[in-house]
DNA sequence: GGTCGGAACT
DNA sequence: GAGTTCCGAC
């Protein structure tokens, strides 16, 4: 039984990892066991014990299953389908309101569903180590585009990077007319989030929302896109659509770009955003989470400082800014939000999180508070050491590796079964890398493949499957 | 139509 | 506190 539970320790983490990556669903006792609900942990462990004799986990590819995680729904496809059939409420007349009836928008906006996990919860993997007696909440790193080396290095690196200001932004900002703002500076949040900060309501701040969109293949680059991802510069390709989505998220049906833009402008004062002058609808994050997921082809080719990472061709031609909001309809109909594992900025250590602004405070340079427009120019450092991998090659989740690290830190004698499992998984990753390197001739990051992990009598069997995306075949 | 920031408001 | 709404000016 101990071995079984230890295997579950690994399987739980693996399952969580895969679910966040949107590649799997879990059913059976493990699905419950891997719930992030701490309250239910003990109860579910009992369920686990009762079901250990039966096949404990089914891991399989689920199209768009990450949408479930994104919206905090249970990882059941049937549930998904039901949800996808839901019609967004508040349909209004007029062409611009077409999007209001779109299904996927609600999915996006269900990010703050009361049923959804808090961001904190989503980013913690709960490991139950029977021999330790208590549930251990292990901070996990969600990093989709990373190399193994980067992952290792990341564990001791700051979670936010301060972004460089483009040269165009070095121009002194024109002095605004009128009096100096008497509005008190809202204190820039500290670099460390208190756990549970987002648990109430799960409402995203606007900057978080934008980052979410920038990591969503359906929104980026269609409605919002990077124009220079290394500098954190993005453009609201379809400002109306973005504002509409924001309004939907905030339950403000009258939201428009003018209003949303005011909120964005307040970010100037707080050092969260900069305006890229001379370019309409173009803003810059003062800093970005290091676990940003950059969607392939979401960056303007002409604006890239570094083209090494741009072998990807945009999947779709970016629309014009005045693109009909009907386009948003197609987006929302097909909207598959990114898996939680790719959620930005919320790379939680045990009790920390951060806003871009707060991260900046930890960088050399002017304080983010009370900065003059000229002071807003962010002191940049290159992102060469970033976790963000420059090439979009097969990857392995950092969470997975973290899990392996956690497992491997255990005592061999006490957790032999866990060790064996970790070794098995580790060797699987190595084989993936070797195969990929042979195929591409490049240094390759690892991608965790969909795996089938039936538990039989306390032993883990891992079968890899062909990865339909990479074209690489594994044993 | 985008941008800006003050002011009052939620 | 973090926007939202409205506004006049550019």
CSV table of N, CA, C and O (backbone and C1' of nucleotides) in Angstrom, one decimal, chain A residues 160 187-194 197-198 351-359 361-362 369, chain C residues 2:
chain,number,residue,atom,x,y,z
A,160,UNK,N,10.2,37.6,-12.3
A,160,UNK,CA,9.9,38.6,-13.2
A,160,UNK,C,11.1,39.2,-13.8
A,160,UNK,O,12.1,39.3,-13.2
A,187,UNK,N,-0.4,52.1,-4.2
A,187,UNK,CA,0.9,51.4,-3.9
A,187,UNK,C,1.1,50.2,-4.8
A,187,UNK,O,0.2,49.4,-5.0
A,188,UNK,N,2.3,50.2,-5.3
A,188,UNK,CA,2.6,49.1,-6.2
A,188,UNK,C,2.7,47.9,-5.3
A,188,UNK,O,3.3,47.8,-4.3
A,189,UNK,N,2.0,46.8,-5.8
A,189,UNK,CA,2.0,45.6,-5.0
A,189,UNK,C,3.4,45.1,-4.7
A,189,UNK,O,4.3,45.3,-5.6
A,190,UNK,N,3.6,44.5,-3.6
A,190,UNK,CA,4.9,44.0,-3.3
A,190,UNK,C,5.1,42.8,-4.2
A,190,UNK,O,4.2,42.2,-4.8
A,191,UNK,N,6.4,42.5,-4.3
A,191,UNK,CA,6.8,41.4,-5.2
A,191,UNK,C,6.2,40.1,-4.7
A,191,UNK,O,6.0,39.2,-5.5
A,192,UNK,N,5.9,40.0,-3.5
A,192,UNK,CA,5.3,38.8,-3.0
A,192,UNK,C,3.8,38.9,-2.8
A,192,UNK,O,3.4,39.7,-2.1
A,193,UNK,N,3.1,38.1,-3.5
A,193,UNK,CA,1.7,38.0,-3.3
A,193,UNK,C,1.4,37.2,-2.0
A,193,UNK,O,2.1,36.3,-1.7
A,194,UNK,N,0.5,37.7,-1.4
A,194,UNK,CA,0.0,36.8,-0.3
A,194,UNK,C,-0.9,35.7,-0.9
A,194,UNK,O,-1.6,36.0,-1.8
A,197,UNK,N,-4.5,35.8,-2.6
A,197,UNK,CA,-4.9,37.2,-3.1
A,197,UNK,C,-5.9,37.1,-4.2
A,197,UNK,O,-6.8,38.0,-4.3
A,198,UNK,N,-5.8,36.1,-5.0
A,198,UNK,CA,-6.7,36.0,-6.1
A,198,UNK,C,-7.8,35.0,-5.9
A,198,UNK,O,-8.6,34.8,-6.7
A,351,UNK,N,4.8,31.4,-1.1
A,351,UNK,CA,3.9,32.5,-0.7
A,351,UNK,C,4.2,33.7,-1.5
A,351,UNK,O,3.8,34.8,-1.1
A,352,UNK,N,4.7,33.6,-2.7
A,352,UNK,CA,5.0,34.8,-3.4
A,352,UNK,C,4.3,34.8,-4.7
A,352,UNK,O,4.0,33.8,-5.3
A,353,UNK,N,4.1,36.0,-5.1
A,353,UNK,CA,3.7,36.3,-6.5
A,353,UNK,C,4.1,37.7,-6.7
A,353,UNK,O,4.7,38.3,-5.9
A,354,UNK,N,3.7,38.2,-7.8
A,354,UNK,CA,4.2,39.5,-8.1
A,354,UNK,C,3.4,40.2,-9.3
A,354,UNK,O,2.7,39.5,-10.1
A,355,UNK,N,3.4,41.4,-9.3
A,355,UNK,CA,3.0,42.2,-10.5
A,355,UNK,C,4.2,42.6,-11.2
A,355,UNK,O,5.3,42.7,-10.7
A,356,UNK,N,4.0,43.0,-12.5
A,356,UNK,CA,5.1,43.5,-13.2
A,356,UNK,C,5.7,44.7,-12.5
A,356,UNK,O,7.0,44.8,-12.4
A,357,UNK,N,4.9,45.5,-11.9
A,357,UNK,CA,5.4,46.7,-11.3
A,357,UNK,C,6.3,46.4,-10.1
A,357,UNK,O,7.3,47.0,-9.9
A,358,UNK,N,5.8,45.4,-9.4
A,358,UNK,CA,6.6,45.1,-8.2
A,358,UNK,C,7.9,44.5,-8.5
A,358,UNK,O,8.9,44.7,-7.9
A,359,UNK,N,7.9,43.7,-9.6
A,359,UNK,CA,9.2,43.1,-10.0
A,359,UNK,C,10.1,44.2,-10.4
A,359,UNK,O,11.3,44.2,-10.1
A,361,UNK,N,10.4,47.0,-9.2
A,361,UNK,CA,11.0,47.7,-8.0
A,361,UNK,C,12.2,46.9,-7.5
A,361,UNK,O,13.0,47.5,-6.8
A,362,UNK,N,12.3,45.7,-7.9
A,362,UNK,CA,13.5,45.0,-7.5
A,362,UNK,C,14.6,45.0,-8.5
A,362,UNK,O,15.6,44.4,-8.4
A,369,UNK,N,6.9,53.9,-8.6
A,369,UNK,CA,5.9,54.8,-8.1
A,369,UNK,C,6.3,56.2,-8.4
A,369,UNK,O,7.5,56.6,-8.4
C,2,DA,P,-4.3,47.9,-6.3
C,2,DA,O5',-5.4,47.8,-7.4
C,2,DA,C5',-6.2,46.7,-7.5
C,2,DA,C4',-7.3,46.9,-8.5
C,2,DA,C3',-6.8,47.5,-9.9
C,2,DA,O3',-7.5,46.8,-10.9
C,2,DA,C1',-8.5,48.9,-9.0
